[in-house]
Amino acid sequence: MTDGITWLGEPKSIDWGGYSVVIALDLAGEELAARVAASRFGRHKQLPRSLGSLTGCQADDLMSGLFGDTHQAIALRYGEIDEWSYVVQHGSWYGEFGPKPPVSRGGAHVYRLWYEEENGKPVPPYFSYEHDGRTLCAFNLHLDGSWGYTGVDGDPEVASALEAELRAAGLPPEDPERLVDDRRTVHRTCLGVIERHFGLTLPREEILNSPLPTLLMRANVAQCPFCGTPQS
């Protein structure tokens, strides 16, 4: 038995603000964390600082102690399970990371799951699968057509296979109102489809309660990836 990834769909599954996880196949955890750190937007590209092993609560406390609150820093906790590695982001990770340099370079298979649960806009949860610098599929896990997503985007073969499994799971529901009223169930069902399709798993107890190797970075003034100018 493994923990899978459907537990991410529970309220505040990792942090009060939601979750942001990067999973990779056949990459060491330290290498994955370094690649994720290098993909951060910003004008100041300081190297991340290694803090040893910390729990999520310890990482939050350290960020608050050093910078005043967790919105001024980013912590990357990482680990490995069998052939998989993972990075869990804490602090001010929202909008801080981009596509370059590609985390999936060199033929790596990389899977991203993130949800700004406390964003009042609201922003739906997302999934993307990247390989060798290309996004092969990505979609909104509320399947509600919001934020420009009406289905699975990406490579036609990869996207259509995933869409077929979503349909087999009864998604999206035929009644559009059900998408609005039952987003959490849709979210969890989508996570289950992704879990089975790609064989993804995350060690829940380890992520929530065990010390993991941790990198720390100060949150930068992010550079907008669309306009090329710094955001204030």
PDB file of C-alpha atoms in Angstrom, residues 27-167:
ATOM      1  CA  LEU A  27      15.983  12.101 -10.174  1.00  0.00           C
ATOM      2  CA  ALA A  28      17.640  12.285  -6.744  1.00  0.00           C
ATOM      3  CA  GLY A  29      15.759  14.436  -4.254  1.00  0.00           C
ATOM      4  CA  GLU A  30      18.689  16.833  -3.848  1.00  0.00           C
ATOM      5  CA  GLU A  31      18.952  17.308  -7.623  1.00  0.00           C
ATOM      6  CA  LEU A  32      15.210  17.898  -7.962  1.00  0.00           C
ATOM      7  CA  ALA A  33      15.265  20.498  -5.174  1.00  0.00           C
ATOM      8  CA  ALA A  34      18.224  22.284  -6.793  1.00  0.00           C
ATOM      9  CA  ARG A  35      16.425  22.367 -10.156  1.00  0.00           C
ATOM     10  CA  VAL A  36      13.227  23.714  -8.605  1.00  0.00           C
ATOM     11  CA  ALA A  37      15.200  26.392  -6.746  1.00  0.00           C
ATOM     12  CA  ALA A  38      16.965  27.446  -9.960  1.00  0.00           C
ATOM     13  CA  SER A  39      13.630  27.973 -11.735  1.00  0.00           C
ATOM     14  CA  ARG A  40      12.519  30.799  -9.456  1.00  0.00           C
ATOM     15  CA  PHE A  41      11.659  34.168 -10.974  1.00  0.00           C
ATOM     16  CA  GLY A  42      13.298  37.298  -9.631  1.00  0.00           C
ATOM     17  CA  ARG A  43      16.080  39.783 -10.036  1.00  0.00           C
ATOM     18  CA  HIS A  44      18.206  38.392  -7.207  1.00  0.00           C
ATOM     19  CA  LYS A  45      19.359  34.852  -7.898  1.00  0.00           C
ATOM     20  CA  GLN A  46      21.041  34.043  -4.604  1.00  0.00           C
ATOM     21  CA  LEU A  47      21.807  30.398  -3.956  1.00  0.00           C
ATOM     22  CA  PRO A  48      19.465  28.595  -1.573  1.00  0.00           C
ATOM     23  CA  ARG A  49      20.778  27.865   1.902  1.00  0.00           C
ATOM     24  CA  SER A  50      20.728  24.303   3.228  1.00  0.00           C
ATOM     25  CA  LEU A  51      19.162  24.074   6.699  1.00  0.00           C
ATOM     26  CA  GLY A  52      19.525  20.379   7.414  1.00  0.00           C
ATOM     27  CA  SER A  53      16.328  18.419   8.093  1.00  0.00           C
ATOM     28  CA  LEU A  54      13.165  20.174   9.272  1.00  0.00           C
ATOM     29  CA  THR A  55       9.490  19.382   9.673  1.00  0.00           C
ATOM     30  CA  GLY A  56       7.006  21.641   7.933  1.00  0.00           C
ATOM     31  CA  CYS A  57       6.201  23.375  11.241  1.00  0.00           C
ATOM     32  CA  GLN A  58       9.895  23.908  11.959  1.00  0.00           C
ATOM     33  CA  ALA A  59      10.414  25.378   8.483  1.00  0.00           C
ATOM     34  CA  ASP A  60       7.501  27.784   9.026  1.00  0.00           C
ATOM     35  CA  ASP A  61       8.801  28.790  12.456  1.00  0.00           C
ATOM     36  CA  LEU A  62      12.294  29.387  11.076  1.00  0.00           C
ATOM     37  CA  MET A  63      11.033  31.523   8.200  1.00  0.00           C
ATOM     38  CA  SER A  64       8.919  33.571  10.606  1.00  0.00           C
ATOM     39  CA  GLY A  65      11.827  33.968  13.022  1.00  0.00           C
ATOM     40  CA  LEU A  66      14.328  35.031  10.369  1.00  0.00           C
ATOM     41  CA  PHE A  67      12.129  37.189   8.145  1.00  0.00           C
ATOM     42  CA  GLY A  68       9.149  38.214  10.262  1.00  0.00           C
ATOM     43  CA  ASP A  69       6.625  35.924   8.595  1.00  0.00           C
ATOM     44  CA  THR A  70       6.441  33.065   6.126  1.00  0.00           C
ATOM     45  CA  HIS A  71       5.474  35.389   3.249  1.00  0.00           C
ATOM     46  CA  GLN A  72       9.039  36.706   3.106  1.00  0.00           C
ATOM     47  CA  ALA A  73      10.723  33.362   2.422  1.00  0.00           C
ATOM     48  CA  ILE A  74      10.445  30.035   0.613  1.00  0.00           C
ATOM     49  CA  ALA A  75      11.418  26.646   2.015  1.00  0.00           C
ATOM     50  CA  LEU A  76      11.859  23.561  -0.162  1.00  0.00           C
ATOM     51  CA  ARG A  77      11.640  20.271   1.753  1.00  0.00           C
ATOM     52  CA  TYR A  78      12.558  17.207  -0.281  1.00  0.00           C
ATOM     53  CA  GLY A  79      12.766  13.447  -0.118  1.00  0.00           C
ATOM     54  CA  GLU A  80      12.634  10.180  -2.038  1.00  0.00           C
ATOM     55  CA  ILE A  81      10.372   7.135  -2.180  1.00  0.00           C
ATOM     56  CA  ASP A  82      11.525   4.212  -4.338  1.00  0.00           C
ATOM     57  CA  GLU A  83      12.312   5.575  -7.815  1.00  0.00           C
ATOM     58  CA  TRP A  84      10.464   8.828  -7.109  1.00  0.00           C
ATOM     59  CA  SER A  85      11.666  12.077  -5.596  1.00  0.00           C
ATOM     60  CA  TYR A  86       9.562  15.002  -4.425  1.00  0.00           C
ATOM     61  CA  VAL A  87       9.818  18.624  -3.324  1.00  0.00           C
ATOM     62  CA  VAL A  88       7.254  20.273  -1.046  1.00  0.00           C
ATOM     63  CA  GLN A  89       7.165  24.069  -1.095  1.00  0.00           C
ATOM     64  CA  HIS A  90       6.426  26.179   1.991  1.00  0.00           C
ATOM     65  CA  GLY A  91       6.145  29.909   2.556  1.00  0.00           C
ATOM     66  CA  SER A  92       5.669  32.400  -0.265  1.00  0.00           C
ATOM     67  CA  TRP A  93       5.840  29.990  -3.213  1.00  0.00           C
ATOM     68  CA  TYR A  94       2.853  31.543  -5.031  1.00  0.00           C
ATOM     69  CA  GLY A  95       3.908  32.771  -8.474  1.00  0.00           C
ATOM     70  CA  GLU A  96       7.613  32.546  -7.608  1.00  0.00           C
ATOM     71  CA  PHE A  97       8.642  29.715  -9.968  1.00  0.00           C
ATOM     72  CA  GLY A  98       8.704  29.510 -13.752  1.00  0.00           C
ATOM     73  CA  PRO A  99       9.540  27.232 -16.679  1.00  0.00           C
ATOM     74  CA  LYS A 100      13.237  28.141 -17.082  1.00  0.00           C
ATOM     75  CA  PRO A 101      15.598  26.486 -16.759  1.00  0.00           C
ATOM     76  CA  PRO A 102      13.320  23.479 -17.294  1.00  0.00           C
ATOM     77  CA  VAL A 103      13.173  21.188 -14.270  1.00  0.00           C
ATOM     78  CA  SER A 104      12.470  18.332 -16.704  1.00  0.00           C
ATOM     79  CA  ARG A 105      15.597  18.929 -18.808  1.00  0.00           C
ATOM     80  CA  GLY A 106      17.759  15.960 -19.772  1.00  0.00           C
ATOM     81  CA  GLY A 107      14.802  13.634 -20.291  1.00  0.00           C
ATOM     82  CA  ALA A 108      13.375  13.887 -16.745  1.00  0.00           C
ATOM     83  CA  HIS A 109       9.699  13.206 -16.088  1.00  0.00           C
ATOM     84  CA  VAL A 110       8.320  15.897 -13.767  1.00  0.00           C
ATOM     85  CA  TYR A 111       4.835  16.240 -12.292  1.00  0.00           C
ATOM     86  CA  ARG A 112       3.553  19.390 -10.586  1.00  0.00           C
ATOM     87  CA  LEU A 113       0.520  19.717  -8.318  1.00  0.00           C
ATOM     88  CA  TRP A 114      -0.408  23.044  -6.748  1.00  0.00           C
ATOM     89  CA  TYR A 115      -3.404  24.725  -5.172  1.00  0.00           C
ATOM     90  CA  GLU A 116      -3.636  28.255  -3.758  1.00  0.00           C
ATOM     91  CA  GLU A 117      -6.466  27.227  -1.461  1.00  0.00           C
ATOM     92  CA  GLU A 118      -6.725  30.557   0.360  1.00  0.00           C
ATOM     93  CA  ASN A 119      -6.595  32.711  -2.777  1.00  0.00           C
ATOM     94  CA  GLY A 120      -9.837  34.690  -2.806  1.00  0.00           C
ATOM     95  CA  LYS A 121     -10.101  34.999  -6.606  1.00  0.00           C
ATOM     96  CA  PRO A 122     -10.445  31.865  -6.420  1.00  0.00           C
ATOM     97  CA  VAL A 123      -7.668  30.000  -8.227  1.00  0.00           C
ATOM     98  CA  PRO A 124      -8.407  26.321  -9.013  1.00  0.00           C
ATOM     99  CA  PRO A 125      -5.929  23.492  -8.340  1.00  0.00           C
ATOM    100  CA  TYR A 126      -3.659  22.583 -11.253  1.00  0.00           C
ATOM    101  CA  PHE A 127      -1.676  19.635 -12.539  1.00  0.00           C
ATOM    102  CA  SER A 128       1.034  19.502 -15.176  1.00  0.00           C
ATOM    103  CA  TYR A 129       3.273  16.771 -16.565  1.00  0.00           C
ATOM    104  CA  GLU A 130       6.569  17.859 -18.137  1.00  0.00           C
ATOM    105  CA  HIS A 131       9.216  15.875 -19.967  1.00  0.00           C
ATOM    106  CA  ASP A 132      12.502  17.056 -21.452  1.00  0.00           C
ATOM    107  CA  GLY A 133      11.508  20.721 -21.298  1.00  0.00           C
ATOM    108  CA  ARG A 134       8.005  20.220 -22.763  1.00  0.00           C
ATOM    109  CA  THR A 135       4.624  20.348 -21.039  1.00  0.00           C
ATOM    110  CA  LEU A 136       2.864  17.189 -22.219  1.00  0.00           C
ATOM    111  CA  CYS A 137      -0.376  17.820 -20.369  1.00  0.00           C
ATOM    112  CA  ALA A 138      -1.886  20.306 -17.931  1.00  0.00           C
ATOM    113  CA  PHE A 139      -5.365  20.989 -16.603  1.00  0.00           C
ATOM    114  CA  ASN A 140      -7.521  22.638 -13.958  1.00  0.00           C
ATOM    115  CA  LEU A 141      -8.558  20.069 -11.332  1.00  0.00           C
ATOM    116  CA  HIS A 142     -11.938  21.726 -10.829  1.00  0.00           C
ATOM    117  CA  LEU A 143     -12.751  21.117 -14.514  1.00  0.00           C
ATOM    118  CA  ASP A 144     -15.002  24.183 -14.421  1.00  0.00           C
ATOM    119  CA  GLY A 145     -13.669  26.057 -17.422  1.00  0.00           C
ATOM    120  CA  SER A 146     -12.229  28.817 -15.236  1.00  0.00           C
ATOM    121  CA  TRP A 147      -8.907  30.553 -15.834  1.00  0.00           C
ATOM    122  CA  GLY A 148      -8.874  29.592 -19.515  1.00  0.00           C
ATOM    123  CA  TYR A 149      -8.918  25.827 -18.960  1.00  0.00           C
ATOM    124  CA  THR A 150     -11.775  23.837 -20.471  1.00  0.00           C
ATOM    125  CA  GLY A 151     -10.034  20.462 -20.695  1.00  0.00           C
ATOM    126  CA  VAL A 152      -6.633  18.794 -20.713  1.00  0.00           C
ATOM    127  CA  ASP A 153      -4.119  20.779 -22.763  1.00  0.00           C
ATOM    128  CA  GLY A 154      -0.846  19.539 -24.199  1.00  0.00           C
ATOM    129  CA  ASP A 155       0.416  16.763 -26.441  1.00  0.00           C
ATOM    130  CA  PRO A 156      -2.675  15.315 -28.189  1.00  0.00           C
ATOM    131  CA  GLU A 157      -1.814  11.691 -27.452  1.00  0.00           C
ATOM    132  CA  VAL A 158      -0.976  12.236 -23.777  1.00  0.00           C
ATOM    133  CA  ALA A 159      -3.852  14.651 -23.158  1.00  0.00           C
ATOM    134  CA  SER A 160      -6.474  12.482 -24.877  1.00  0.00           C
ATOM    135  CA  ALA A 161      -5.468   9.407 -22.863  1.00  0.00           C
ATOM    136  CA  LEU A 162      -5.886  11.324 -19.615  1.00  0.00           C
ATOM    137  CA  GLU A 163      -9.185  12.847 -20.744  1.00  0.00           C
ATOM    138  CA  ALA A 164     -10.497   9.349 -21.513  1.00  0.00           C
ATOM    139  CA  GLU A 165      -9.747   8.266 -17.933  1.00  0.00           C
ATOM    140  CA  LEU A 166     -11.429  11.380 -16.549  1.00  0.00           C
ATOM    141  CA  ARG A 167     -14.550  10.582 -18.577  1.00  0.00           C
TER     142      ARG A 167
END
